[in-house]
Structures are given as structure tokens and as C-alpha cells.
């Protein structure tokens, strides 16, 4: 499991508005890549193009290629549904299904893919996924309770469990900790560190320390002004981006001298 | 801000030493502003609440008092000559059958149309479509009745003849079929047509309110649109769908004019394609103008029964909704 992603000459539009321009980036398998940059520079927009979730937004479209181990996601014969099955996503606000139990939440994606799963297989998958999301011990006695009864941090880990239950190749996370307290944040960061042994992880964050703590590589996006497209300014090893960036704008941003 | 120098005694402190009430809690300062508004508003709400209860109570008392003679009357004097139960039971069954047919058709169709509008149709088209549905919900029932009588019933009569000939062994389709098409099934279908816009319109509102968050959660793990609807939209909308169905049922149970126009009433029969059967609302409306004495009491008692049926149905709906409260996402 886990594949690499190569993006070639990607432009993203919202109707006529060019939101992200000409991104080229190579994301290694089994690594954590952080996207940083000021608000509105197109991090979320770009992240969503990596599993075609932008297509949910009316008018959003892309030009260019995104290759998952060499296979273009935007090939005309490719179904976005199967793309999303392989490239999972965790959102800024925890979004477990409120009408489902904790157990059913974990199994939600699996039930889509193969409807017949034996109870014992389901049980072991639920345990494995919740273990993987560091949530098992906290919820093992109440798997039948609604997922919405958990704390925000627990809900977010439940969402991660739900994402890894389908054994995706890649996990995309859009500011997964921004609605969480510092303790829950640390729990998720630990989890991300563990996830990279099996998955390719891409995380958007506004928290520099977080990017520095969890990621192997960092991509800095920036925007020249309102109405201008966001661009990938610099991409490299996280230590390099934070200590010896090549571009002045990157240095200004990571050192907090931005704007 | 600079406080008093250490050791210096401030004015309030002197007051306190002298035993005066000198609470310095500025939150205690009276805020008259807005209080009057609160009082007026709570007064109006209270009055409105009391008024509603009083009206409800007086209706209930009226029904009970007026209906009472029926229950103590000599069974031979009640219409049909076998007492009130024998009189009311067939039309209770007729009412329930008509409403059931209506809901069996209207609920799936209404939900499907609502989903089409909210999640499948192109945006511009869906808005126009929504307006049309809202318009349909506002059409008076006598118009639906006339349409059922003039347009629908003659068409259905042919279908009924076919049903009676080919599926006559099913009790619902026993012949001979009505030649006018004015049967229970027609009444049920006309009621369904009237109820569909209500269910559609309310369900659509609820479907549109499905949190984006949960729709995206489903899509992001590889759900197709239909799977997303089943995973995120329908569970979220469940209580709303039940309420919408109940409102539709209320209209179907109480509908008078349309049923009176498209059903030739008669004794209770199992066949839905023969003339016969009657509903409570139509029975009352058709007989009320000429009724007096015990007959009037009977009809009011029939109204009381209809009232109780509606109440029971609503209580069942409440029960179904609250049973799943825990998983509603409201916590
Ligand atoms: N649904 C949308 N329709 C039209 N324009 C959009 C939409 N979503 C985002 N945009 C625009 O695209 C640009 C990039 O937005 P995006 O949300 O990707 O930024 P971001 O880097 O994720 O910001 P933040 O850090 O605040 O989340 C912005 O100019 C934004 O206004
Ligand atoms: Mg964003």
C-alpha cells in the first residue's frame, strides 16, 4: 500500500477564476508532506484536486495531470469515485456520520466497496482501524454508541480510522487539528507519524511547529494579491524550508515576518 | 489605570466601614432597557398559548357533548340499525384504506422527486421545478377532485376492467369493475396526487439542509451520489421525512371534497376497483346538510373518531422520531 503522487502543470479554476496556477510537485510514497501558506493561497483547493473532491464544487475544474504511481487521475476513463476510494481525505471539522454508531462509522467506507463482510472480519477491521487511529482504548466499550457523542479530538481520530479502514494509498488532511485542543492535536500528530510507515500523507496546516514536527517535506504556497492565483513557491525537505529556504518569501513566512 | 495608592482609604471603603450597602458589583446596576419588551413578549406568548389550549379544549368538549347521545342511543335507531360501532367501523376502514393507498404511492414518489430536485437536477432547473411543486401544494382540493372525476376516473375505469379480468383472483381486484372508475383506488390515487406536493416540498427543504460536511465525508471515501444520499442525506432527513409524511397523511385522512367527488360510496367491499366504501370525512360532508337529531350526533361522533385516529397516528410518528433521537446528531 501507499503510492506516490506526481503533479504536472496543474491549474485549478473556479468557473473563470484561476485559483491555483501551474503547480508541479512530486510527493514520495510513505512520507508526510505539509502544505503551508497564507489564507486564500489555494492549499485546500489544490489538496482537493488530489482526489478529485473539487468536482463536488460547482464550476471547479482543473487543467494538467495528477499521477498516482504513474496513472493519471484525470484520464477521461477514470471514475472519481474509484479515485476517492484510493485517496482518502480528513477534513478540517470532524465529520463522523451522526446517525451511525462508532462501529458503523468505521465500516462506512468498507461497506461501500464490498457489501458482504463477515461479522468477525468486520470486528477485526474495526479494532485494527481504531487501534491505527489511537482511539481503540477510549471507545472499545461503546462501539454501538453514536459517533457524535465523542469529543472533537476523538471524533477527528474516528474520521481518521474511517479513512484508513478502506486501506487507501494516500491520506489527505486539510487542517485536521485546527478545531482541536493542544492535547488532541499532539495525539493526531503522533498518529500521523505512525501512519507514514504505511501511507502517503499530505497535510495542510497553518501551524508552523506542526509542519516542522510531522512532515518530511514542506511545500510553501503563496499568493501575489487578492484575485491573483496561488502558486507553489518552494518545495523541499522540511528542515531546509524552515532553516535555509531558497526564496525570500518563504523565509519571511516561516519566520513570521509575513505581510 | 491606576488604583488608589497603598494604604489610602477609598470612598466606597469608608461607606462599607460605616455599614452602608455599597456593593460595587456593577453587574447589579439595573438594566431597564429591553425589560419592557421581554415582559410584553412573554405576556403575548402566554396569552396565545392559553388561547390555543382554550380553543382545543372547547372543540374537544363540543365533540364529546354532541357525540355522547350516539353512544347511549338504542342501537336500532342508529343508521344501519346495529349500533354505532357497526355504523362507524366500515367507514373507519375505508378512511384508513384510502389514506394508506395515498401514502403508499405518495411517500416514495414524493421523496424521489424531492431528491431529484435537491441532489440530481441541474441547479437552475431544480429551482423552477421547486416552485412548480410548491404551487401544486397550494391548489384547492376541489380542483383535484374535479380533475379526478372528469379526467382520471374514466381513464382508470379501463385499467380497472383489465385488472378485474386478469387479476380478479386477488381480493382487491375482484370484479365487476366500476364502469365510471369512481372507486376506492381512484380516491387513493387522487389523494396521493394531492399529498405528493406536500411531501416533496417539505422533504426537499430538509434534503437541502443536509450538512455539506457529511455529504463530503461520504463522497471523499468513494461513495457514488446515490450512496452518499443513502449514507448522509436520508438518515439526516429521516425525522423530517416522517413529519412530512404525517402532514400528508393528515391531509389524506381529512380530505372531504376530492373523495366525495371521485368515490361512489357504498357498503364496505374488499375490492378497490368496484364502487363502494366510504371515508369518514366524505361521509360527514355528504350527510351533514340534511342531518338533525341523532343523525347529527352520529356524524359528530364520526368526527370524533377521525380526530382520535389522527391523534394516534401523530403519536406513533412522534414515537418513531424520538426512538432514534440519540443518533440524530443533535447532541
Ligand atoms: N467554492 C469556491 N468557489 C469559488 N472560489 C473559491 C471557492 N473556494 C475557494 N475559492 C477561492 O479560491 C482561492 C483559494 O482558496 P482556498 O480555500 O483553497 O485557500 P486556502 O489556502 O485553503 O485558505 P485557508 O488557509 O484559509 O484555508 C481563494 O481565493 C478562494 O476565495
Ligand atoms: Mg483551506
Coordinates of C-alpha atoms and ligand atoms in Angstrom, one line a residue:
Chain A
X1 CA 0.0 0.0 0.0
X2 CA 0.8 3.6 -0.5
X3 CA 1.7 5.2 -3.8
X4 CA 3.5 8.3 -4.9
X5 CA 1.8 11.4 -6.4
X6 CA 3.3 13.4 -9.2
X7 CA 1.5 16.6 -10.3
X8 CA 2.3 18.2 -13.6
X9 CA 1.4 21.7 -14.7
X10 CA -1.8 21.8 -12.7
X11 CA -4.2 24.8 -12.9
X12 CA -7.3 24.9 -10.9
X13 CA -10.3 27.1 -11.8
X14 CA -13.5 28.1 -10.0
X15 CA -15.5 28.8 -13.1
X16 CA -13.3 31.5 -14.7
X17 CA -11.3 32.4 -11.7
X18 CA -7.9 30.8 -11.7
X19 CA -7.3 29.9 -8.1
X20 CA -4.1 27.9 -8.3
X21 CA -1.6 28.2 -11.1
X22 CA 0.9 25.8 -12.6
X23 CA 1.8 23.5 -9.8
X24 CA 4.4 20.9 -10.3
X25 CA 5.2 18.7 -7.3
X26 CA 6.4 15.1 -6.6
X27 CA 5.2 13.5 -3.4
X28 CA 7.0 10.4 -2.2
X29 CA 5.2 7.3 -1.1
X30 CA 5.3 6.7 2.7
X31 CA 6.2 10.2 3.6
X32 CA 4.4 13.1 5.2
X33 CA 4.2 16.3 3.1
X34 CA 3.0 19.5 4.6
X35 CA 1.4 22.4 2.7
X36 CA 1.8 25.8 4.3
X37 CA 0.9 29.3 3.2
X38 CA -1.3 32.3 3.9
X39 CA -5.0 32.0 3.9
X40 CA -6.6 32.0 0.5
X41 CA -3.5 30.9 -1.4
X42 CA -5.2 27.7 -2.6
X43 CA -3.9 25.0 -0.3
X44 CA -7.3 23.4 0.2
X45 CA -8.2 23.9 -3.4
X46 CA -5.1 22.2 -4.5
X47 CA -5.4 19.4 -1.9
X48 CA -8.9 18.6 -3.1
X49 CA -7.7 18.2 -6.7
X50 CA -5.5 15.3 -5.5
X51 CA -8.6 13.1 -5.0
X52 CA -11.0 15.0 -7.3
X53 CA -13.0 16.3 -4.4
X54 CA -13.0 19.7 -6.0
X55 CA -15.5 18.3 -8.5
X56 CA -18.1 18.4 -5.8
X57 CA -18.0 22.2 -6.0
X58 CA -20.0 23.6 -9.0
X59 CA -17.8 25.2 -11.5
X60 CA -14.5 23.9 -10.2
X61 CA -12.2 22.3 -12.8
X62 CA -8.6 21.5 -13.4
X63 CA -6.1 21.5 -16.3
X64 CA -3.0 19.3 -16.1
X65 CA -2.2 15.9 -14.7
X66 CA -2.1 14.2 -11.3
X67 CA -0.4 10.9 -11.5
X68 CA -0.8 8.2 -8.8
X69 CA 2.1 5.9 -9.3
X70 CA 2.0 7.0 -13.0
X71 CA -1.7 6.7 -13.6
X72 CA -3.4 10.0 -14.4
X73 CA -6.4 10.7 -12.1
X74 CA -7.9 12.9 -14.8
X75 CA -7.8 10.4 -17.6
X76 CA -11.2 10.5 -19.2
X77 CA -12.0 6.9 -18.4
X78 CA -11.2 7.3 -14.7
X79 CA -14.2 7.4 -12.3
X80 CA -13.7 10.0 -9.5
X81 CA -15.5 7.5 -7.2
X82 CA -12.7 5.0 -7.6
X83 CA -10.0 7.7 -7.2
X84 CA -11.5 8.7 -3.8
X85 CA -11.6 5.1 -2.7
X86 CA -7.8 5.1 -3.1
X87 CA -7.1 8.5 -1.8
X88 CA -8.8 9.2 1.4
X89 CA -9.5 12.6 3.0
X90 CA -9.8 14.0 6.5
X91 CA -11.5 17.4 6.9
X92 CA -10.9 20.5 9.0
X93 CA -14.0 19.9 11.0
X94 CA -14.5 16.3 12.3
X95 CA -17.4 14.9 10.4
X96 CA -18.4 11.4 11.6
X97 CA -21.9 10.4 10.4
X98 CA -24.2 11.4 13.3
X99 CA -26.8 8.8 12.6
X100 CA -24.3 6.0 12.7
X101 CA -22.6 4.2 15.7
X102 CA -18.9 4.4 16.1
X103 CA -18.6 0.9 14.7
X104 CA -20.7 1.7 11.6
X105 CA -18.7 4.9 11.1
X106 CA -15.5 2.9 10.8
X107 CA -17.1 0.4 8.5
X108 CA -18.9 3.0 6.3
X109 CA -16.3 3.1 3.5
X110 CA -15.7 -0.7 3.6
X111 CA -19.4 -1.4 3.2
X112 CA -19.3 0.7 0.0
X113 CA -16.6 -1.3 -1.5
X114 CA -17.6 -4.9 -0.7
X115 CA -21.0 -5.2 0.8
X116 CA -20.6 -8.6 2.2
X117 CA -18.2 -8.6 5.1
X118 CA -18.5 -11.3 7.8
X119 CA -19.1 -10.1 11.3
X120 CA -15.8 -11.4 12.5
X121 CA -13.9 -9.7 9.7
X122 CA -15.8 -6.5 10.4
X123 CA -15.0 -6.8 14.1
X124 CA -11.3 -7.2 13.5
X125 CA -11.2 -4.4 10.9
X126 CA -13.0 -2.1 13.4
X127 CA -10.4 -2.9 16.0
X128 CA -7.5 -2.6 13.7
X129 CA -8.6 0.7 12.3
X130 CA -9.4 2.2 15.7
X131 CA -6.1 0.9 17.0
X132 CA -4.5 2.6 14.0
X133 CA -6.1 5.8 14.9
X134 CA -5.2 5.5 18.6
X135 CA -8.8 5.5 19.6
X136 CA -9.5 1.9 20.4
X137 CA -8.9 2.1 24.1
X138 CA -11.2 5.0 24.5
X139 CA -14.1 3.6 22.6
X140 CA -13.9 -0.1 22.8
X141 CA -16.7 -0.4 25.4
X142 CA -19.1 1.8 23.4
X143 CA -18.8 0.9 19.8
X144 CA -22.6 0.9 19.5
X145 CA -22.9 4.5 20.7
X146 CA -23.3 7.4 18.3
X147 CA -20.1 8.8 16.9
X148 CA -21.3 12.3 17.6
X149 CA -21.1 11.6 21.3
X150 CA -17.3 11.7 21.3
X151 CA -15.1 14.8 22.0
X152 CA -13.9 16.8 19.0
X153 CA -10.4 15.2 19.1
X154 CA -11.9 11.7 19.4
X155 CA -14.3 12.4 16.5
X156 CA -11.3 13.5 14.4
X157 CA -9.5 10.3 15.2
X158 CA -12.7 8.4 14.3
X159 CA -12.6 10.1 11.0
X160 CA -9.0 9.0 10.5
X161 CA -10.0 5.5 11.5
X162 CA -12.8 5.6 8.9
X163 CA -10.3 6.8 6.3
X164 CA -7.7 4.1 7.0
X165 CA -10.3 1.3 7.3
X166 CA -10.5 1.2 3.5
X167 CA -6.7 0.8 3.2
X168 CA -6.2 3.8 0.9
X169 CA -3.0 4.6 -0.9
X170 CA -2.9 8.2 0.2
X171 CA -4.5 10.2 3.0
X172 CA -5.1 13.9 2.5
X173 CA -5.7 16.0 5.6
X174 CA -7.0 19.6 5.5
X175 CA -6.1 21.3 8.7
X176 CA -7.1 18.2 10.7
X177 CA -6.2 19.8 14.1
X178 CA -7.4 23.4 13.7
X179 CA -10.7 22.6 15.6
X180 CA -8.8 20.7 18.4
X181 CA -7.1 21.4 21.7
X182 CA -3.3 21.0 22.1
X183 CA -3.6 17.6 23.7
X184 CA -5.8 16.2 20.9
X185 CA -3.5 17.9 18.4
X186 CA -0.5 16.1 19.8
X187 CA -2.4 12.8 19.7
X188 CA -3.1 13.3 16.0
X189 CA 0.4 14.4 15.2
X190 CA 1.7 11.2 16.9
X191 CA -0.8 9.3 14.8
X192 CA 0.4 11.0 11.6
X193 CA 4.0 9.9 12.4
X194 CA 2.8 6.3 12.7
X195 CA 0.7 6.5 9.6
X196 CA 3.6 7.3 7.3
X197 CA 5.1 3.9 7.7
X198 CA 2.1 2.6 5.7
X199 CA 0.5 5.5 3.9
X200 CA 1.4 8.6 1.9
X201 CA 0.2 11.5 4.0
X202 CA -0.4 15.1 2.8
X203 CA -1.4 17.6 5.4
X204 CA -2.4 21.3 5.1
X205 CA -1.6 23.2 8.3
X206 CA -1.4 26.8 9.5
X207 CA 0.7 25.7 12.4
X208 CA 4.4 26.0 11.6
X209 CA 5.5 24.0 14.5
X210 CA 3.1 21.3 13.4
X211 CA 4.5 21.3 9.9
X212 CA 8.1 21.1 11.3
X213 CA 7.1 18.3 13.8
X214 CA 5.3 16.0 11.5
X215 CA 6.4 16.4 7.9
X216 CA 9.4 15.2 5.9
X217 CA 8.8 17.7 3.1
X218 CA 7.1 21.0 3.1
X219 CA 5.5 22.9 0.2
X220 CA 5.0 26.7 0.6
X221 CA 2.2 28.2 -1.4
X222 CA 1.7 32.0 -1.8
X223 CA -0.5 34.5 -3.5
X224 CA 0.6 37.7 -5.0
X225 CA -2.6 39.6 -4.1
X226 CA -6.3 39.2 -4.0
X227 CA -7.7 37.9 -7.2
X228 CA -4.3 36.6 -8.2
X229 CA -3.8 32.8 -8.5
X230 CA -2.0 30.9 -5.7
X231 CA 1.3 29.4 -6.6
X232 CA 3.7 26.8 -5.3
X233 CA 6.7 28.9 -4.3
X234 CA 9.1 26.5 -2.8
X235 CA 9.1 22.8 -2.1
X236 CA 11.8 20.8 -0.3
X237 CA 12.9 19.0 2.9
X238 CA 11.1 20.4 5.9
X239 CA 14.4 21.2 7.6
X240 CA 15.6 23.1 4.6
X241 CA 12.3 25.1 4.2
X242 CA 12.4 26.1 7.9
X243 CA 16.1 26.7 8.2
X244 CA 17.6 27.6 4.9
X245 CA 14.8 28.4 2.4
X246 CA 15.9 29.4 -1.1
X247 CA 13.2 32.0 -1.6
X248 CA 12.9 35.2 0.4
X249 CA 9.1 35.0 0.6
X250 CA 9.4 31.5 2.2
X251 CA 11.8 32.8 4.8
X252 CA 9.5 35.7 5.6
X253 CA 6.6 33.4 6.0
X254 CA 8.2 30.7 8.2
X255 CA 9.8 33.3 10.4
X256 CA 6.6 35.1 10.9
X257 CA 7.7 38.3 9.1
X258 CA 5.0 37.9 6.5
X259 CA 2.9 40.8 5.1
Chain B
X1 CA -5.5 52.5 35.0
X2 CA -4.1 53.4 38.4
X3 CA -5.7 52.2 41.6
X4 CA -5.6 54.1 44.9
X5 CA -2.1 54.3 46.5
X6 CA -1.5 51.6 49.1
X7 CA -2.7 52.5 52.5
X8 CA -5.1 55.1 51.2
X9 CA -8.8 54.5 52.0
X10 CA -11.2 54.9 49.1
X11 CA -14.7 56.4 49.3
X12 CA -16.6 53.1 49.0
X13 CA -14.4 51.5 51.6
X14 CA -15.4 54.3 54.0
X15 CA -19.0 53.6 53.3
X16 CA -18.5 49.9 53.9
X17 CA -16.8 50.6 57.2
X18 CA -19.9 52.6 58.1
X19 CA -22.2 49.7 57.3
X20 CA -23.9 51.1 54.3
X21 CA -25.0 49.0 51.3
X22 CA -22.2 49.7 48.9
X23 CA -22.0 46.8 46.7
X24 CA -19.6 47.7 44.0
X25 CA -20.8 44.9 41.7
X26 CA -21.5 46.9 38.6
X27 CA -23.5 44.0 37.2
X28 CA -26.2 44.8 39.7
X29 CA -26.9 48.0 38.0
X30 CA -30.5 47.8 36.8
X31 CA -30.9 47.4 33.0
X32 CA -34.5 48.6 32.4
X33 CA -33.7 48.8 28.7
X34 CA -35.3 45.8 27.0
X35 CA -37.1 44.6 30.1
X36 CA -40.4 46.0 28.9
X37 CA -40.0 44.2 25.6
X38 CA -39.3 40.9 27.3
X39 CA -42.4 41.3 29.5
X40 CA -44.7 42.3 26.7
X41 CA -43.5 39.4 24.6
X42 CA -43.7 36.8 27.2
X43 CA -47.2 38.1 28.0
X44 CA -48.3 37.8 24.4
X45 CA -46.8 34.3 24.1
X46 CA -48.6 33.2 27.3
X47 CA -51.9 34.6 26.1
X48 CA -51.5 32.9 22.7
X49 CA -50.7 29.6 24.3
X50 CA -53.7 29.8 26.7
X51 CA -55.9 30.8 23.8
X52 CA -54.9 27.8 21.7
X53 CA -55.4 25.4 24.6
X54 CA -58.8 27.0 25.3
X55 CA -59.9 26.6 21.6
X56 CA -58.7 23.0 21.6
X57 CA -60.5 22.3 24.8
X58 CA -63.7 23.8 23.6
X59 CA -63.6 21.8 20.4
X60 CA -62.9 18.6 22.4
X61 CA -65.8 19.4 24.8
X62 CA -68.1 20.2 21.8
X63 CA -67.2 16.9 20.1
X64 CA -67.7 14.9 23.3
X65 CA -71.0 16.5 24.3
X66 CA -72.5 16.4 20.8
X67 CA -71.3 12.8 20.2
X68 CA -72.4 11.4 23.5
X69 CA -76.1 10.7 22.6
X70 CA -74.9 8.3 19.9
X71 CA -73.2 6.1 22.3
X72 CA -76.2 5.7 24.6
X73 CA -78.9 5.6 21.9
X74 CA -80.9 2.5 21.1
X75 CA -78.7 0.5 18.6
X76 CA -81.7 0.1 16.4
X77 CA -82.1 3.8 15.9
X78 CA -78.6 4.4 14.8
X79 CA -78.1 4.5 11.0
X80 CA -77.8 0.9 9.8
X81 CA -79.8 -0.3 12.8
X82 CA -76.9 -2.1 14.5
X83 CA -75.4 0.5 16.8
X84 CA -72.7 3.0 16.3
X85 CA -69.8 0.5 16.1
X86 CA -71.4 -1.3 13.2
X87 CA -72.0 2.0 11.5
X88 CA -68.6 3.6 12.0
X89 CA -66.3 0.6 11.5
X90 CA -66.7 0.2 7.7
X91 CA -66.0 3.9 7.2
X92 CA -63.1 3.9 9.6
X93 CA -61.6 1.1 7.5
X94 CA -62.5 3.0 4.3
X95 CA -60.7 6.1 5.6
X96 CA -57.6 4.1 6.6
X97 CA -57.5 2.2 3.3
X98 CA -57.8 5.5 1.2
X99 CA -55.1 7.1 3.3
X100 CA -52.9 4.0 3.1
X101 CA -53.1 3.8 -0.7
X102 CA -52.4 7.5 -0.9
X103 CA -49.3 7.3 1.3
X104 CA -48.0 4.1 -0.3
X105 CA -47.9 6.0 -3.6
X106 CA -47.1 9.5 -2.4
X107 CA -44.2 8.8 0.0
X108 CA -41.8 7.1 -2.4
X109 CA -42.7 9.4 -5.2
X110 CA -42.6 12.5 -3.1
X111 CA -39.2 11.5 -1.7
X112 CA -37.8 10.6 -5.1
X113 CA -39.0 13.9 -6.6
X114 CA -37.5 15.8 -3.7
X115 CA -34.2 14.1 -4.0
X116 CA -34.2 14.7 -7.7
X117 CA -34.7 18.4 -7.1
X118 CA -32.2 18.7 -4.3
X119 CA -29.4 16.5 -5.4
X120 CA -29.7 15.5 -9.1
X121 CA -31.3 18.1 -11.2
X122 CA -29.2 20.9 -12.7
X123 CA -29.4 24.0 -10.4
X124 CA -31.4 26.4 -12.5
X125 CA -33.9 23.7 -13.5
X126 CA -34.3 22.5 -9.9
X127 CA -35.3 25.9 -8.6
X128 CA -38.0 26.2 -11.2
X129 CA -39.1 22.7 -10.5
X130 CA -39.3 23.5 -6.8
X131 CA -41.6 26.5 -7.5
X132 CA -43.9 24.4 -9.5
X133 CA -44.2 21.8 -6.8
X134 CA -44.9 24.5 -4.2
X135 CA -47.7 25.7 -6.5
X136 CA -49.2 22.3 -6.8
X137 CA -49.4 22.1 -3.0
X138 CA -51.5 25.2 -3.0
X139 CA -54.2 24.0 -5.4
X140 CA -57.5 23.7 -3.6
X141 CA -58.7 20.1 -3.2
X142 CA -62.0 20.6 -5.1
X143 CA -59.9 21.2 -8.2
X144 CA -58.1 17.9 -7.7
X145 CA -61.5 16.3 -7.1
X146 CA -62.9 17.7 -10.3
X147 CA -59.8 16.6 -12.2
X148 CA -60.1 13.1 -10.7
X149 CA -63.8 12.9 -11.6
X150 CA -63.5 14.2 -15.1
X151 CA -60.1 13.2 -16.3
X152 CA -58.6 10.5 -14.2
X153 CA -61.6 8.2 -13.3
X154 CA -62.7 7.4 -16.9
X155 CA -59.1 6.6 -17.8
X156 CA -58.7 4.4 -14.7
X157 CA -62.0 2.6 -15.4
X158 CA -60.3 0.9 -18.4
X159 CA -57.4 -0.2 -16.2
X160 CA -59.8 -1.5 -13.6
X161 CA -61.7 -3.6 -16.1
X162 CA -58.4 -5.1 -17.2
X163 CA -57.4 -5.7 -13.5
X164 CA -60.7 -7.3 -12.7
X165 CA -60.4 -9.7 -15.7
X166 CA -56.8 -10.7 -15.3
X167 CA -56.1 -10.3 -11.6
X168 CA -59.6 -10.8 -10.3
X169 CA -58.5 -13.6 -8.1
X170 CA -56.8 -11.1 -5.8
X171 CA -59.5 -9.8 -3.4
X172 CA -58.5 -6.2 -4.1
X173 CA -59.3 -6.5 -7.8
X174 CA -62.4 -8.6 -7.7
X175 CA -64.9 -7.6 -10.5
X176 CA -67.1 -6.5 -11.8
X177 CA -65.1 -3.3 -12.1
X178 CA -66.8 0.1 -11.9
X179 CA -67.6 1.5 -15.3
X180 CA -67.2 5.1 -14.1
X181 CA -63.9 4.5 -12.3
X182 CA -65.3 6.1 -9.2
X183 CA -63.7 3.7 -6.7
X184 CA -61.6 3.5 -3.6
X185 CA -58.4 3.1 -5.7
X186 CA -59.2 6.3 -7.6
X187 CA -59.8 8.1 -4.4
X188 CA -56.5 6.8 -3.1
X189 CA -54.7 7.9 -6.2
X190 CA -56.3 11.4 -6.2
X191 CA -55.3 11.7 -2.6
X192 CA -51.8 10.6 -3.5
X193 CA -51.6 13.3 -6.1
X194 CA -52.7 15.9 -3.6
X195 CA -50.2 14.7 -1.0
X196 CA -47.2 14.3 -3.2
X197 CA -46.5 18.1 -3.4
X198 CA -46.7 18.4 0.4
X199 CA -44.2 15.5 1.0
X200 CA -42.0 16.7 -1.9
X201 CA -41.9 20.3 -0.8
X202 CA -41.1 19.6 2.9
X203 CA -38.6 16.8 2.1
X204 CA -36.8 18.9 -0.4
X205 CA -36.3 21.6 2.3
X206 CA -34.8 19.0 4.6
X207 CA -32.6 17.4 2.0
X208 CA -31.1 20.8 1.1
X209 CA -30.2 21.3 4.7
X210 CA -28.1 18.2 4.9
X211 CA -24.7 19.4 6.3
X212 CA -22.2 19.7 3.5
X213 CA -19.7 18.2 5.9
X214 CA -21.4 14.9 5.9
X215 CA -22.1 14.8 2.2
X216 CA -18.4 15.4 1.6
X217 CA -17.4 12.8 4.2
X218 CA -19.4 10.2 2.2
X219 CA -18.1 11.4 -1.2
X220 CA -14.5 11.5 0.0
X221 CA -14.5 7.9 0.8
X222 CA -15.6 6.9 -2.6
X223 CA -19.4 6.9 -2.3
X224 CA -21.4 7.4 -5.5
X225 CA -24.0 10.0 -5.4
X226 CA -26.7 7.5 -4.6
X227 CA -24.6 6.0 -1.8
X228 CA -23.9 9.5 -0.5
X229 CA -27.7 10.1 -0.4
X230 CA -28.2 6.9 1.5
X231 CA -25.4 7.5 3.9
X232 CA -25.7 11.1 4.6
X233 CA -28.9 12.6 3.3
X234 CA -31.6 10.1 4.1
X235 CA -30.5 9.4 7.7
X236 CA -30.2 13.1 8.4
X237 CA -33.7 13.7 6.9
X238 CA -35.4 10.8 8.5
X239 CA -37.4 12.7 11.1
X240 CA -38.2 15.3 8.6
X241 CA -39.5 12.7 6.1
X242 CA -41.7 11.2 8.8
X243 CA -43.1 14.7 9.7
X244 CA -43.7 15.4 6.1
X245 CA -45.5 12.1 5.6
X246 CA -47.6 12.8 8.7
X247 CA -48.7 16.1 7.3
X248 CA -49.6 14.4 4.1
X249 CA -51.4 11.8 6.0
X250 CA -53.3 14.5 7.8
X251 CA -54.5 15.9 4.5
X252 CA -55.4 12.4 3.2
X253 CA -57.4 11.5 6.3
X254 CA -59.3 14.7 6.5
X255 CA -59.8 15.2 2.8
X256 CA -63.5 15.6 2.0
X257 CA -64.2 17.3 -1.3
X258 CA -61.9 15.3 -3.5
X259 CA -63.1 12.0 -2.1
X260 CA -66.7 13.0 -2.3
X261 CA -66.2 13.7 -6.0
X262 CA -64.3 10.6 -7.1
X263 CA -65.9 7.9 -5.0
X264 CA -69.4 6.4 -5.4
X265 CA -69.9 5.4 -1.8
X266 CA -71.4 2.2 -0.6
X267 CA -71.0 -0.7 1.8
X268 CA -67.5 -1.9 2.7
X269 CA -66.1 -4.1 0.0
X270 CA -62.6 -5.6 -0.3
X271 CA -62.4 -4.8 -4.0
X272 CA -60.7 -1.5 -4.7
X273 CA -62.0 -1.4 -8.3
X274 CA -65.7 -1.8 -7.5
X275 CA -67.8 1.2 -6.4
X276 CA -68.5 1.1 -2.6
X277 CA -66.6 2.0 0.6
X278 CA -66.7 5.4 2.2
X279 CA -64.4 7.6 4.2
X280 CA -65.3 9.4 7.4
X281 CA -64.7 12.9 6.1
X282 CA -66.7 12.4 3.0
X283 CA -69.5 10.7 4.9
X284 CA -69.8 13.7 7.2
X285 CA -69.7 16.2 4.4
X286 CA -72.3 14.4 2.3
X287 CA -74.8 13.9 5.1
X288 CA -74.3 16.9 7.3
X289 CA -76.5 19.4 5.5
X290 CA -79.7 17.3 5.9
X291 CA -78.8 15.8 9.3
X292 CA -80.7 16.6 12.5
X293 CA -81.3 15.0 15.9
X294 CA -79.5 11.7 16.4
X295 CA -78.1 11.7 12.8
X296 CA -76.3 14.9 13.6
X297 CA -74.9 13.3 16.8
X298 CA -73.7 10.3 14.8
X299 CA -71.9 12.4 12.3
X300 CA -70.2 14.4 15.1
X301 CA -69.2 11.1 16.7
X302 CA -67.7 10.1 13.4
X303 CA -65.8 13.3 13.5
X304 CA -64.6 12.5 17.0
X305 CA -63.4 9.1 15.7
X306 CA -61.4 10.8 12.9
X307 CA -59.9 13.1 15.5
X308 CA -58.8 10.2 17.6
X309 CA -57.3 8.4 14.5
X310 CA -55.3 11.5 13.6
X311 CA -54.1 11.8 17.2
X312 CA -53.0 8.2 17.3
X313 CA -51.1 8.5 14.0
X314 CA -49.3 11.5 15.2
X315 CA -48.3 9.9 18.5
X316 CA -46.9 6.9 16.6
X317 CA -44.9 9.3 14.4
X318 CA -43.6 11.2 17.5
X319 CA -42.6 7.8 19.0
X320 CA -40.7 6.8 15.8
X321 CA -38.9 10.1 15.7
X322 CA -37.8 10.1 19.4
X323 CA -36.8 6.5 19.4
X324 CA -33.8 7.5 17.2
X325 CA -33.1 10.8 18.9
X326 CA -29.8 9.6 20.2
X327 CA -28.5 9.1 16.6
X328 CA -30.0 12.3 15.2
X329 CA -26.7 14.2 15.6
X330 CA -28.5 16.7 17.8
X331 CA -26.1 16.1 20.7
Ligands
LIG1 N1 -16.1 27.2 -3.6 C1 -15.4 28.2 -4.1 N2 -15.9 28.9 -5.1 C2 -15.2 30.0 -5.6 N3 -14.0 30.3 -5.2 C3 -13.4 29.6 -4.2 C4 -14.1 28.5 -3.6 N4 -13.4 28.0 -2.6 C5 -12.2 28.8 -2.6 N5 -12.3 29.7 -3.5 C6 -11.2 30.7 -3.8 O1 -10.0 30.0 -4.1 C7 -8.9 30.6 -3.5 C8 -8.2 29.6 -2.7 O2 -9.0 29.2 -1.6 P1 -8.6 28.0 -0.6 O3 -9.7 27.7 0.2 O4 -8.0 26.9 -1.4 O5 -7.5 28.7 0.2 P2 -6.6 28.1 1.5 O6 -5.2 28.2 1.1 O7 -7.1 26.7 1.8 O8 -7.0 29.1 2.6 P3 -7.2 28.8 4.2 O9 -5.8 28.7 4.7 O10 -7.9 30.0 4.7 O11 -8.0 27.5 4.3 C9 -9.5 31.8 -2.7 O12 -9.3 33.0 -3.4 C10 -10.9 31.5 -2.5 O13 -11.7 32.7 -2.5
LIG2 MG1 -8.2 25.8 3.5

